[in-house]
């Protein structure tokens, strides 16, 4: 940090972290219980978490894995995505979404977004071709895509939902994952519940559930729990799978957070609504809210003039306010440009959001004083 930077930081009144998690002492005690037991891999606590998650999102099955990236990859493999296939997805997301498609040897075909940042269903309809073998929408920032419209447009094409931001989300009475073949969740540290690194897949399709259960652990037909807790049984490998299974200490850390997820979401909502009220009054732009929906409020973003975005971003940091950018449109990142020849102008709405967006602190442990401090500094920098 430069001397002048250090000075501005010192003079700031508060330091507001970009994110603080919600792990409490009871969660930690639950992990310690597992560590004192004999079972450290996928076992009874993972099964308990999976049952609780399936119930929470109103789907039949859930499977714990190592990341949301792994969940998306397995879901796509399970529905048969392979080299030569195309998967329609959004450029306004974290790279994991598109990488999971590449992990299958398939090609991500981007479709531009609407003002909420979610994939534009009309453009999806126009982009569907014979090669389209799946649609992979992202429920950006915690607002669900229009799943009823997307389901209609998709006809029989499977939809895998990237629900990394949307554990608590609902729209038009539809819970996340209910109209797709599967939904994929992330338990990365900044997500609404976390175990450090982790993820899960939910589905109500028994076949898909069984295939993903095989694929998450080398395609073995018996789990470690089957092999070691009963009389020894030989196992067979029926397909080549991956090593993506969740372990019991991770599941133990998640169980209590999942029980409190709605209570934690309400606290984020309170902060988010206060932000929106203040920024609307100050004429600061924000993503459009979708109708008839329960917002998970995973991220809170504002839009500022692209030419001033980085100056405002750094100005907030200098004043002690944690910030992030979610996301710069991924088709313009070096790898995607080189591999697929994308250029500026290909997906204008995603590019406009990517060039103007700033994410502000949003979590249950934000105090009123911190919320007001963020508001005051954002307004001072955006509307000097
Ligand atoms: C965080 C995130 C992911 C990846 O989650 P991991 O658990 O880190 O693999 C995927 N998609 C979106 C939209 C995300 O924000």
mmCIF file of C-alpha atoms and ligand atoms in Angstrom:
data_model
loop_
_atom_site.group_PDB
_atom_site.id
_atom_site.type_symbol
_atom_site.label_atom_id
_atom_site.label_comp_id
_atom_site.label_asym_id
_atom_site.label_seq_id
_atom_site.Cartn_x
_atom_site.Cartn_y
_atom_site.Cartn_z
ATOM 1 C CA UNK A 1 0.000 0.000 0.000
ATOM 2 C CA UNK A 2 1.352 3.448 -0.900
ATOM 3 C CA UNK A 3 1.930 6.093 1.810
ATOM 4 C CA UNK A 4 -0.957 8.250 0.616
ATOM 5 C CA UNK A 5 -3.248 5.238 0.561
ATOM 6 C CA UNK A 6 -2.299 4.286 4.093
ATOM 7 C CA UNK A 7 -3.132 7.812 5.210
ATOM 8 C CA UNK A 8 -6.635 7.796 3.719
ATOM 9 C CA UNK A 9 -7.292 4.408 5.315
ATOM 10 C CA UNK A 10 -6.206 5.660 8.724
ATOM 11 C CA UNK A 11 -8.480 8.666 8.506
ATOM 12 C CA UNK A 12 -11.541 6.532 7.701
ATOM 13 C CA UNK A 13 -14.066 6.269 10.505
ATOM 14 C CA UNK A 14 -15.012 2.642 9.994
ATOM 15 C CA UNK A 15 -13.735 -0.450 8.288
ATOM 16 C CA UNK A 16 -16.605 -2.358 6.709
ATOM 17 C CA UNK A 17 -15.549 -5.804 5.474
ATOM 18 C CA UNK A 18 -16.928 -6.881 2.110
ATOM 19 C CA UNK A 19 -18.206 -10.090 3.686
ATOM 20 C CA UNK A 20 -18.468 -11.811 7.055
ATOM 21 C CA UNK A 21 -19.854 -15.336 7.366
ATOM 22 C CA UNK A 22 -22.472 -16.574 9.847
ATOM 23 C CA UNK A 23 -20.734 -19.553 11.408
ATOM 24 C CA UNK A 24 -21.435 -19.592 15.159
ATOM 25 C CA UNK A 25 -20.163 -21.589 18.157
ATOM 26 C CA UNK A 26 -22.885 -24.233 17.789
ATOM 27 C CA UNK A 27 -21.816 -24.861 14.195
ATOM 28 C CA UNK A 28 -18.215 -25.232 15.326
ATOM 29 C CA UNK A 29 -19.261 -27.627 18.113
ATOM 30 C CA UNK A 30 -21.068 -29.774 15.514
ATOM 31 C CA UNK A 31 -17.876 -30.036 13.470
ATOM 32 C CA UNK A 32 -15.894 -30.953 16.609
ATOM 33 C CA UNK A 33 -18.345 -33.793 17.314
ATOM 34 C CA UNK A 34 -17.636 -35.185 13.856
ATOM 35 C CA UNK A 35 -13.890 -34.816 14.325
ATOM 36 C CA UNK A 36 -14.159 -36.849 17.553
ATOM 37 C CA UNK A 37 -16.087 -39.584 15.725
ATOM 38 C CA UNK A 38 -14.557 -42.254 13.495
ATOM 39 C CA UNK A 39 -16.162 -41.033 10.314
ATOM 40 C CA UNK A 40 -14.524 -38.184 8.375
ATOM 41 C CA UNK A 41 -15.620 -38.839 4.791
ATOM 42 C CA UNK A 42 -19.090 -39.025 3.213
ATOM 43 C CA UNK A 43 -21.301 -40.633 5.846
ATOM 44 C CA UNK A 44 -24.307 -40.111 8.122
ATOM 45 C CA UNK A 45 -23.881 -36.337 8.589
ATOM 46 C CA UNK A 46 -23.657 -35.760 4.831
ATOM 47 C CA UNK A 47 -26.852 -37.813 4.459
ATOM 48 C CA UNK A 48 -28.517 -35.709 7.166
ATOM 49 C CA UNK A 49 -27.509 -32.488 5.391
ATOM 50 C CA UNK A 50 -28.711 -33.823 2.028
ATOM 51 C CA UNK A 51 -32.123 -34.687 3.481
ATOM 52 C CA UNK A 52 -32.411 -31.228 5.069
ATOM 53 C CA UNK A 53 -31.370 -29.462 1.852
ATOM 54 C CA UNK A 54 -33.800 -31.444 -0.325
ATOM 55 C CA UNK A 55 -36.608 -30.532 2.073
ATOM 56 C CA UNK A 56 -35.567 -26.870 2.183
ATOM 57 C CA UNK A 57 -35.667 -26.444 -1.608
ATOM 58 C CA UNK A 58 -38.714 -28.727 -1.992
ATOM 59 C CA UNK A 59 -37.006 -31.283 -4.218
ATOM 60 C CA UNK A 60 -36.831 -35.053 -3.799
ATOM 61 C CA UNK A 61 -33.073 -35.560 -3.656
ATOM 62 C CA UNK A 62 -29.872 -33.727 -2.796
ATOM 63 C CA UNK A 63 -26.220 -34.719 -3.115
ATOM 64 C CA UNK A 64 -23.301 -33.004 -1.381
ATOM 65 C CA UNK A 65 -20.196 -32.376 -3.495
ATOM 66 C CA UNK A 66 -16.972 -30.365 -3.285
ATOM 67 C CA UNK A 67 -18.155 -27.248 -5.126
ATOM 68 C CA UNK A 68 -20.910 -25.749 -7.235
ATOM 69 C CA UNK A 69 -18.579 -26.148 -10.220
ATOM 70 C CA UNK A 70 -18.500 -29.906 -9.534
ATOM 71 C CA UNK A 71 -22.297 -30.005 -9.149
ATOM 72 C CA UNK A 72 -22.835 -28.302 -12.531
ATOM 73 C CA UNK A 73 -20.246 -30.526 -14.184
ATOM 74 C CA UNK A 74 -21.882 -33.703 -12.825
ATOM 75 C CA UNK A 75 -25.393 -32.538 -13.716
ATOM 76 C CA UNK A 76 -24.302 -31.892 -17.309
ATOM 77 C CA UNK A 77 -22.486 -35.249 -17.497
ATOM 78 C CA UNK A 78 -25.531 -37.008 -16.078
ATOM 79 C CA UNK A 79 -27.814 -35.643 -18.793
ATOM 80 C CA UNK A 80 -25.290 -36.797 -21.393
ATOM 81 C CA UNK A 81 -23.557 -33.546 -22.432
ATOM 82 C CA UNK A 82 -20.475 -34.390 -24.520
ATOM 83 C CA UNK A 83 -18.051 -33.047 -27.120
ATOM 84 C CA UNK A 84 -19.843 -31.293 -29.973
ATOM 85 C CA UNK A 85 -22.853 -30.359 -27.852
ATOM 86 C CA UNK A 86 -23.771 -26.765 -27.118
ATOM 87 C CA UNK A 87 -25.076 -25.429 -23.828
ATOM 88 C CA UNK A 88 -26.816 -22.045 -23.734
ATOM 89 C CA UNK A 89 -25.694 -19.929 -20.787
ATOM 90 C CA UNK A 90 -25.027 -16.353 -19.706
ATOM 91 C CA UNK A 91 -21.844 -14.273 -19.931
ATOM 92 C CA UNK A 92 -22.925 -12.389 -16.781
ATOM 93 C CA UNK A 93 -21.701 -14.935 -14.235
ATOM 94 C CA UNK A 94 -18.650 -16.337 -12.506
ATOM 95 C CA UNK A 95 -16.418 -18.315 -14.908
ATOM 96 C CA UNK A 96 -17.306 -21.581 -13.128
ATOM 97 C CA UNK A 97 -20.604 -21.746 -15.037
ATOM 98 C CA UNK A 98 -18.928 -21.820 -18.447
ATOM 99 C CA UNK A 99 -15.990 -23.914 -17.238
ATOM 100 C CA UNK A 100 -18.331 -26.707 -16.161
ATOM 101 C CA UNK A 101 -19.574 -26.873 -19.764
ATOM 102 C CA UNK A 102 -15.970 -27.049 -21.011
ATOM 103 C CA UNK A 103 -15.224 -29.836 -18.494
ATOM 104 C CA UNK A 104 -17.710 -31.977 -20.478
ATOM 105 C CA UNK A 105 -15.918 -31.163 -23.740
ATOM 106 C CA UNK A 106 -18.981 -29.176 -24.841
ATOM 107 C CA UNK A 107 -19.223 -25.548 -25.993
ATOM 108 C CA UNK A 108 -20.845 -22.749 -23.989
ATOM 109 C CA UNK A 109 -23.046 -20.572 -26.242
ATOM 110 C CA UNK A 110 -23.656 -17.242 -24.542
ATOM 111 C CA UNK A 111 -26.985 -15.434 -24.624
ATOM 112 C CA UNK A 112 -27.259 -11.787 -23.524
ATOM 113 C CA UNK A 113 -29.029 -10.728 -20.319
ATOM 114 C CA UNK A 114 -31.944 -8.483 -19.363
ATOM 115 C CA UNK A 115 -31.680 -5.504 -16.987
ATOM 116 C CA UNK A 116 -31.892 -7.701 -13.889
ATOM 117 C CA UNK A 117 -28.686 -9.362 -15.106
ATOM 118 C CA UNK A 118 -30.496 -12.677 -15.710
ATOM 119 C CA UNK A 119 -30.483 -14.471 -19.055
ATOM 120 C CA UNK A 120 -32.966 -13.015 -21.559
ATOM 121 C CA UNK A 121 -35.536 -15.723 -22.272
ATOM 122 C CA UNK A 122 -36.544 -14.198 -25.640
ATOM 123 C CA UNK A 123 -32.944 -14.373 -26.790
ATOM 124 C CA UNK A 124 -32.707 -17.960 -25.521
ATOM 125 C CA UNK A 125 -35.634 -18.849 -27.774
ATOM 126 C CA UNK A 126 -33.810 -17.329 -30.760
ATOM 127 C CA UNK A 127 -30.512 -19.034 -29.887
ATOM 128 C CA UNK A 128 -31.857 -22.592 -29.600
ATOM 129 C CA UNK A 129 -30.571 -24.823 -32.402
ATOM 130 C CA UNK A 130 -30.220 -28.539 -33.143
ATOM 131 C CA UNK A 131 -26.915 -28.523 -31.259
ATOM 132 C CA UNK A 132 -28.465 -27.108 -28.075
ATOM 133 C CA UNK A 133 -28.421 -29.978 -25.589
ATOM 134 C CA UNK A 134 -28.944 -28.036 -22.345
ATOM 135 C CA UNK A 135 -29.719 -24.590 -20.965
ATOM 136 C CA UNK A 136 -27.737 -23.349 -17.971
ATOM 137 C CA UNK A 137 -29.265 -20.187 -16.477
ATOM 138 C CA UNK A 138 -27.802 -18.366 -13.459
ATOM 139 C CA UNK A 139 -30.096 -16.805 -10.847
ATOM 140 C CA UNK A 140 -27.942 -13.710 -10.581
ATOM 141 C CA UNK A 141 -27.446 -11.969 -7.221
ATOM 142 C CA UNK A 142 -30.327 -14.030 -5.758
ATOM 143 C CA UNK A 143 -33.158 -13.178 -8.158
ATOM 144 C CA UNK A 144 -34.551 -16.151 -10.032
ATOM 145 C CA UNK A 145 -34.744 -16.162 -13.807
ATOM 146 C CA UNK A 146 -38.242 -16.368 -15.260
ATOM 147 C CA UNK A 147 -38.284 -20.165 -14.966
ATOM 148 C CA UNK A 148 -41.897 -20.552 -16.127
ATOM 149 C CA UNK A 149 -41.111 -18.741 -19.383
ATOM 150 C CA UNK A 150 -37.768 -20.494 -19.782
ATOM 151 C CA UNK A 151 -39.342 -23.929 -19.247
ATOM 152 C CA UNK A 152 -41.839 -23.176 -22.038
ATOM 153 C CA UNK A 153 -39.193 -21.936 -24.430
ATOM 154 C CA UNK A 154 -36.865 -24.878 -23.662
ATOM 155 C CA UNK A 155 -39.575 -27.434 -24.512
ATOM 156 C CA UNK A 156 -37.811 -30.772 -23.895
ATOM 157 C CA UNK A 157 -34.266 -29.400 -23.596
ATOM 158 C CA UNK A 158 -32.949 -30.036 -20.057
ATOM 159 C CA UNK A 159 -32.367 -26.998 -17.837
ATOM 160 C CA UNK A 160 -29.619 -27.109 -15.211
ATOM 161 C CA UNK A 161 -29.866 -24.143 -12.820
ATOM 162 C CA UNK A 162 -26.763 -22.440 -11.464
ATOM 163 C CA UNK A 163 -28.253 -21.567 -8.081
ATOM 164 C CA UNK A 164 -24.993 -20.490 -6.423
ATOM 165 C CA UNK A 165 -26.665 -17.177 -5.470
ATOM 166 C CA UNK A 166 -30.143 -18.501 -4.940
ATOM 167 C CA UNK A 167 -30.450 -21.008 -2.084
ATOM 168 C CA UNK A 168 -33.439 -19.115 -0.610
ATOM 169 C CA UNK A 169 -34.994 -17.871 -3.873
ATOM 170 C CA UNK A 170 -38.513 -18.325 -5.197
ATOM 171 C CA UNK A 171 -40.418 -16.795 -8.127
ATOM 172 C CA UNK A 172 -44.056 -17.163 -9.206
ATOM 173 C CA UNK A 173 -44.474 -19.767 -6.464
ATOM 174 C CA UNK A 174 -41.645 -21.843 -7.974
ATOM 175 C CA UNK A 175 -38.712 -22.747 -5.807
ATOM 176 C CA UNK A 176 -35.212 -22.820 -7.229
ATOM 177 C CA UNK A 177 -34.613 -26.142 -9.030
ATOM 178 C CA UNK A 178 -38.275 -27.084 -9.304
ATOM 179 C CA UNK A 179 -38.651 -26.433 -13.053
ATOM 180 C CA UNK A 180 -35.127 -27.445 -13.991
ATOM 181 C CA UNK A 181 -33.719 -30.976 -14.135
ATOM 182 C CA UNK A 182 -31.320 -30.009 -11.334
ATOM 183 C CA UNK A 183 -30.134 -27.006 -9.322
ATOM 184 C CA UNK A 184 -26.521 -26.491 -8.231
ATOM 185 C CA UNK A 185 -25.464 -24.699 -5.049
ATOM 186 C CA UNK A 186 -22.191 -23.295 -3.732
ATOM 187 C CA UNK A 187 -20.976 -23.196 -0.129
ATOM 188 C CA UNK A 188 -17.917 -21.060 -0.901
ATOM 189 C CA UNK A 189 -17.054 -18.562 1.902
ATOM 190 C CA UNK A 190 -18.963 -15.581 0.461
ATOM 191 C CA UNK A 191 -22.130 -17.559 -0.273
ATOM 192 C CA UNK A 192 -25.133 -17.463 2.061
ATOM 193 C CA UNK A 193 -24.129 -20.670 3.859
ATOM 194 C CA UNK A 194 -20.563 -21.949 3.768
ATOM 195 C CA UNK A 195 -18.229 -24.799 4.660
ATOM 196 C CA UNK A 196 -15.149 -23.182 3.135
ATOM 197 C CA UNK A 197 -15.334 -25.121 -0.107
ATOM 198 C CA UNK A 198 -18.414 -27.159 -0.923
ATOM 199 C CA UNK A 199 -21.469 -27.513 -3.097
ATOM 200 C CA UNK A 200 -24.585 -29.562 -3.699
ATOM 201 C CA UNK A 201 -27.016 -30.626 -6.370
ATOM 202 C CA UNK A 202 -30.763 -31.020 -5.911
ATOM 203 C CA UNK A 203 -33.148 -32.813 -8.258
ATOM 204 C CA UNK A 204 -36.491 -34.578 -8.268
ATOM 205 C CA UNK A 205 -35.415 -36.888 -11.097
ATOM 206 C CA UNK A 206 -34.499 -40.289 -9.622
ATOM 207 C CA UNK A 207 -32.397 -41.355 -12.616
ATOM 208 C CA UNK A 208 -30.362 -38.143 -12.571
ATOM 209 C CA UNK A 209 -29.883 -38.487 -8.808
ATOM 210 C CA UNK A 210 -28.589 -42.049 -9.166
ATOM 211 C CA UNK A 211 -26.182 -41.167 -11.966
ATOM 212 C CA UNK A 212 -24.771 -38.155 -10.099
ATOM 213 C CA UNK A 213 -24.389 -40.268 -6.955
ATOM 214 C CA UNK A 214 -22.228 -42.685 -8.952
ATOM 215 C CA UNK A 215 -20.277 -39.989 -10.788
ATOM 216 C CA UNK A 216 -19.377 -37.994 -7.677
ATOM 217 C CA UNK A 217 -17.245 -40.916 -6.410
ATOM 218 C CA UNK A 218 -15.363 -42.661 -9.236
ATOM 219 C CA UNK A 219 -18.466 -44.461 -10.511
ATOM 220 C CA UNK A 220 -18.208 -46.918 -7.602
ATOM 221 C CA UNK A 221 -21.394 -48.828 -6.914
ATOM 222 C CA UNK A 222 -20.864 -48.870 -3.130
ATOM 223 C CA UNK A 223 -20.006 -45.892 -0.924
ATOM 224 C CA UNK A 224 -17.343 -46.011 1.772
ATOM 225 C CA UNK A 225 -20.153 -46.108 4.341
ATOM 226 C CA UNK A 226 -21.548 -49.247 2.664
ATOM 227 C CA UNK A 227 -18.134 -50.854 2.549
ATOM 228 C CA UNK A 228 -16.953 -50.247 6.087
ATOM 229 C CA UNK A 229 -19.967 -50.089 8.340
ATOM 230 C CA UNK A 230 -21.431 -53.423 7.286
ATOM 231 C CA UNK A 231 -19.900 -56.825 6.494
ATOM 232 C CA UNK A 232 -17.253 -56.205 3.830
ATOM 233 C CA UNK A 233 -18.653 -56.029 0.330
ATOM 234 C CA UNK A 234 -16.695 -55.908 -2.910
ATOM 235 C CA UNK A 235 -17.349 -52.857 -5.013
ATOM 236 C CA UNK A 236 -17.467 -52.501 -8.756
ATOM 237 C CA UNK A 237 -16.894 -49.549 -11.070
ATOM 238 C CA UNK A 238 -19.663 -49.182 -13.598
ATOM 239 C CA UNK A 239 -18.631 -45.844 -15.203
ATOM 240 C CA UNK A 240 -15.605 -43.562 -14.895
ATOM 241 C CA UNK A 241 -16.507 -40.842 -12.436
ATOM 242 C CA UNK A 242 -14.829 -38.083 -10.449
ATOM 243 C CA UNK A 243 -13.721 -37.484 -6.862
ATOM 244 C CA UNK A 244 -16.258 -34.824 -5.904
ATOM 245 C CA UNK A 245 -17.972 -36.212 -2.769
ATOM 246 C CA UNK A 246 -18.705 -33.999 0.248
ATOM 247 C CA UNK A 247 -17.241 -35.069 3.624
ATOM 248 C CA UNK A 248 -19.027 -35.190 6.998
ATOM 249 C CA UNK A 249 -17.129 -32.305 8.696
ATOM 250 C CA UNK A 250 -18.285 -29.998 5.869
ATOM 251 C CA UNK A 251 -21.873 -31.203 6.201
ATOM 252 C CA UNK A 252 -21.719 -30.682 9.982
ATOM 253 C CA UNK A 253 -20.712 -27.056 9.468
ATOM 254 C CA UNK A 254 -23.604 -26.495 7.049
ATOM 255 C CA UNK A 255 -26.479 -28.085 9.009
ATOM 256 C CA UNK A 256 -27.067 -25.256 11.479
ATOM 257 C CA UNK A 257 -26.530 -22.544 8.872
ATOM 258 C CA UNK A 258 -29.179 -24.181 6.683
ATOM 259 C CA UNK A 259 -31.620 -24.174 9.619
ATOM 260 C CA UNK A 260 -30.985 -20.436 10.042
ATOM 261 C CA UNK A 261 -30.852 -19.595 6.303
ATOM 262 C CA UNK A 262 -34.169 -17.746 6.191
ATOM 263 C CA UNK A 263 -33.447 -15.813 9.386
ATOM 264 C CA UNK A 264 -30.064 -14.786 7.930
ATOM 265 C CA UNK A 265 -31.657 -13.854 4.583
ATOM 266 C CA UNK A 266 -34.134 -11.563 6.342
ATOM 267 C CA UNK A 267 -31.244 -9.655 7.906
ATOM 268 C CA UNK A 268 -29.603 -9.227 4.499
ATOM 269 C CA UNK A 269 -32.942 -8.101 3.087
ATOM 270 C CA UNK A 270 -33.261 -5.438 5.759
ATOM 271 C CA UNK A 271 -29.849 -4.012 4.846
ATOM 272 C CA UNK A 272 -30.564 -4.288 1.109
ATOM 273 C CA UNK A 273 -33.887 -2.456 1.354
ATOM 274 C CA UNK A 274 -32.246 0.353 3.316
ATOM 275 C CA UNK A 275 -29.542 0.606 0.619
ATOM 276 C CA UNK A 276 -32.158 0.679 -2.146
ATOM 277 C CA UNK A 277 -34.198 3.379 -0.434
ATOM 278 C CA UNK A 278 -31.164 5.637 0.043
ATOM 279 C CA UNK A 279 -29.721 5.057 -3.438
ATOM 280 C CA UNK A 280 -33.054 5.554 -5.200
ATOM 281 C CA UNK A 281 -33.367 8.902 -3.465
ATOM 282 C CA UNK A 282 -29.838 9.814 -4.576
ATOM 283 C CA UNK A 283 -30.524 8.756 -8.195
ATOM 284 C CA UNK A 284 -28.013 5.896 -8.173
ATOM 285 C CA UNK A 285 -28.822 3.054 -10.577
ATOM 286 C CA UNK A 286 -29.330 -0.533 -9.463
ATOM 287 C CA UNK A 287 -30.356 -3.768 -11.220
ATOM 288 C CA UNK A 288 -34.080 -4.061 -11.980
ATOM 289 C CA UNK A 289 -36.083 -6.089 -9.448
ATOM 290 C CA UNK A 290 -38.085 -8.954 -10.949
ATOM 291 C CA UNK A 291 -41.788 -9.272 -10.096
ATOM 292 C CA UNK A 292 -43.464 -11.776 -7.786
ATOM 293 C CA UNK A 293 -40.191 -13.110 -6.394
ATOM 294 C CA UNK A 294 -38.406 -13.788 -3.142
ATOM 295 C CA UNK A 295 -34.917 -12.310 -3.522
ATOM 296 C CA UNK A 296 -32.104 -14.215 -1.786
ATOM 297 C CA UNK A 297 -30.148 -10.930 -1.566
ATOM 298 C CA UNK A 298 -26.857 -12.725 -2.101
ATOM 299 C CA UNK A 299 -25.152 -9.655 -3.585
ATOM 300 C CA UNK A 300 -26.003 -5.965 -3.602
ATOM 301 C CA UNK A 301 -24.792 -4.104 -6.669
ATOM 302 C CA UNK A 302 -25.008 -0.544 -7.977
ATOM 303 C CA UNK A 303 -24.285 0.745 -11.479
ATOM 304 C CA UNK A 304 -22.038 3.764 -11.976
ATOM 305 C CA UNK A 305 -20.711 5.390 -15.171
ATOM 306 C CA UNK A 306 -18.149 2.918 -16.665
ATOM 307 C CA UNK A 307 -15.496 5.641 -17.022
ATOM 308 C CA UNK A 308 -15.638 6.312 -13.277
ATOM 309 C CA UNK A 309 -16.200 2.735 -12.040
ATOM 310 C CA UNK A 310 -12.648 1.931 -10.973
ATOM 311 C CA UNK A 311 -12.102 5.364 -9.410
ATOM 312 C CA UNK A 312 -15.266 4.915 -7.308
ATOM 313 C CA UNK A 313 -14.323 1.304 -6.496
ATOM 314 C CA UNK A 314 -10.917 2.366 -5.211
ATOM 315 C CA UNK A 315 -12.390 5.437 -3.489
ATOM 316 C CA UNK A 316 -14.660 3.154 -1.476
ATOM 317 C CA UNK A 317 -11.703 0.941 -0.551
ATOM 318 C CA UNK A 318 -9.725 3.999 0.561
ATOM 319 C CA UNK A 319 -12.620 4.908 2.845
ATOM 320 C CA UNK A 320 -12.592 1.421 4.379
ATOM 321 C CA UNK A 321 -15.584 0.005 2.494
ATOM 322 C CA UNK A 322 -15.038 -3.536 1.141
ATOM 323 C CA UNK A 323 -16.035 -3.912 -2.508
ATOM 324 C CA UNK A 324 -16.049 -6.460 -5.322
ATOM 325 C CA UNK A 325 -17.047 -6.684 -8.993
ATOM 326 C CA UNK A 326 -19.656 -9.323 -9.857
ATOM 327 C CA UNK A 327 -19.001 -9.709 -12.678
ATOM 328 C CA UNK A 328 -17.104 -8.411 -15.685
ATOM 329 C CA UNK A 329 -18.789 -10.147 -18.653
ATOM 330 C CA UNK A 330 -16.844 -13.386 -19.012
ATOM 331 C CA UNK A 331 -16.799 -13.588 -22.830
ATOM 332 C CA UNK A 332 -14.308 -10.684 -22.771
ATOM 333 C CA UNK A 333 -11.823 -12.451 -20.480
ATOM 334 C CA UNK A 334 -8.633 -13.465 -22.298
ATOM 335 C CA UNK A 335 -9.293 -17.205 -22.428
ATOM 336 C CA UNK A 336 -12.786 -16.831 -23.921
ATOM 337 C CA UNK A 337 -11.669 -14.200 -26.431
ATOM 338 C CA UNK A 338 -8.820 -16.432 -27.605
ATOM 339 C CA UNK A 339 -10.731 -19.698 -27.667
ATOM 340 C CA UNK A 340 -14.000 -18.448 -29.176
ATOM 341 C CA UNK A 341 -13.054 -15.139 -30.826
ATOM 342 C CA UNK A 342 -15.450 -13.003 -28.777
ATOM 343 C CA UNK A 343 -15.222 -9.224 -29.132
ATOM 344 C CA UNK A 344 -16.614 -6.161 -27.392
ATOM 345 C CA UNK A 345 -20.165 -5.605 -28.601
ATOM 346 C CA UNK A 346 -21.120 -9.296 -28.775
ATOM 347 C CA UNK A 347 -23.346 -9.170 -25.669
ATOM 348 C CA UNK A 348 -23.960 -5.452 -25.057
ATOM 349 C CA UNK A 349 -26.215 -5.711 -22.009
ATOM 350 C CA UNK A 350 -23.832 -8.001 -20.139
ATOM 351 C CA UNK A 351 -20.931 -5.736 -21.134
ATOM 352 C CA UNK A 352 -22.742 -2.621 -19.913
ATOM 353 C CA UNK A 353 -23.435 -4.261 -16.522
ATOM 354 C CA UNK A 354 -19.892 -5.646 -16.355
ATOM 355 C CA UNK A 355 -18.333 -2.239 -16.961
ATOM 356 C CA UNK A 356 -20.515 -0.329 -14.513
ATOM 357 C CA UNK A 357 -21.176 -2.673 -11.602
ATOM 358 C CA UNK A 358 -19.858 -2.422 -8.027
ATOM 359 C CA UNK A 359 -20.805 -4.887 -5.250
ATOM 360 C CA UNK A 360 -21.244 -3.462 -1.751
ATOM 361 C CA UNK A 361 -21.048 -5.199 1.655
ATOM 362 C CA UNK A 362 -24.183 -7.319 2.269
ATOM 363 C CA UNK A 363 -24.410 -9.793 5.140
ATOM 364 C CA UNK A 364 -26.424 -10.424 8.279
ATOM 365 C CA UNK A 365 -23.742 -9.129 10.639
ATOM 366 C CA UNK A 366 -23.697 -5.623 9.086
ATOM 367 C CA UNK A 367 -24.582 -3.081 11.785
ATOM 368 C CA UNK A 368 -26.864 -0.073 11.205
ATOM 369 C CA UNK A 369 -23.848 2.168 11.663
ATOM 370 C CA UNK A 370 -21.954 0.262 8.958
ATOM 371 C CA UNK A 371 -24.925 0.380 6.561
ATOM 372 C CA UNK A 372 -25.210 4.163 6.970
ATOM 373 C CA UNK A 373 -21.448 4.536 6.568
ATOM 374 C CA UNK A 374 -21.538 2.627 3.257
ATOM 375 C CA UNK A 375 -24.488 4.707 2.008
ATOM 376 C CA UNK A 376 -22.874 7.997 2.951
ATOM 377 C CA UNK A 377 -19.600 7.135 1.206
ATOM 378 C CA UNK A 378 -21.225 5.717 -1.931
ATOM 379 C CA UNK A 379 -23.315 8.858 -2.363
ATOM 380 C CA UNK A 380 -20.311 11.124 -1.669
ATOM 381 C CA UNK A 381 -18.258 9.363 -4.359
ATOM 382 C CA UNK A 382 -20.935 8.781 -7.011
ATOM 383 C CA UNK A 383 -22.662 12.165 -6.652
ATOM 384 C CA UNK A 384 -19.876 14.520 -5.580
HETATM 385 C C1 LIG B 1 -19.544 -18.996 -6.654
HETATM 386 C C2 LIG B 1 -20.185 -19.293 -7.954
HETATM 387 C C3 LIG B 1 -19.988 -20.519 -8.608
HETATM 388 C C4 LIG B 1 -18.946 -21.507 -8.197
HETATM 389 O O1 LIG B 1 -19.095 -22.018 -6.943
HETATM 390 P P1 LIG B 1 -17.938 -22.977 -6.368
HETATM 391 O O2 LIG B 1 -18.588 -23.619 -5.199
HETATM 392 O O3 LIG B 1 -16.797 -22.071 -5.994
HETATM 393 O O4 LIG B 1 -17.576 -23.926 -7.429
HETATM 394 C C5 LIG B 1 -20.726 -20.793 -9.743
HETATM 395 N N1 LIG B 1 -21.592 -19.904 -10.237
HETATM 396 C C6 LIG B 1 -21.785 -18.696 -9.659
HETATM 397 C C7 LIG B 1 -22.788 -17.775 -10.257
HETATM 398 C C8 LIG B 1 -21.072 -18.347 -8.517
HETATM 399 O O5 LIG B 1 -21.218 -17.141 -7.983
#
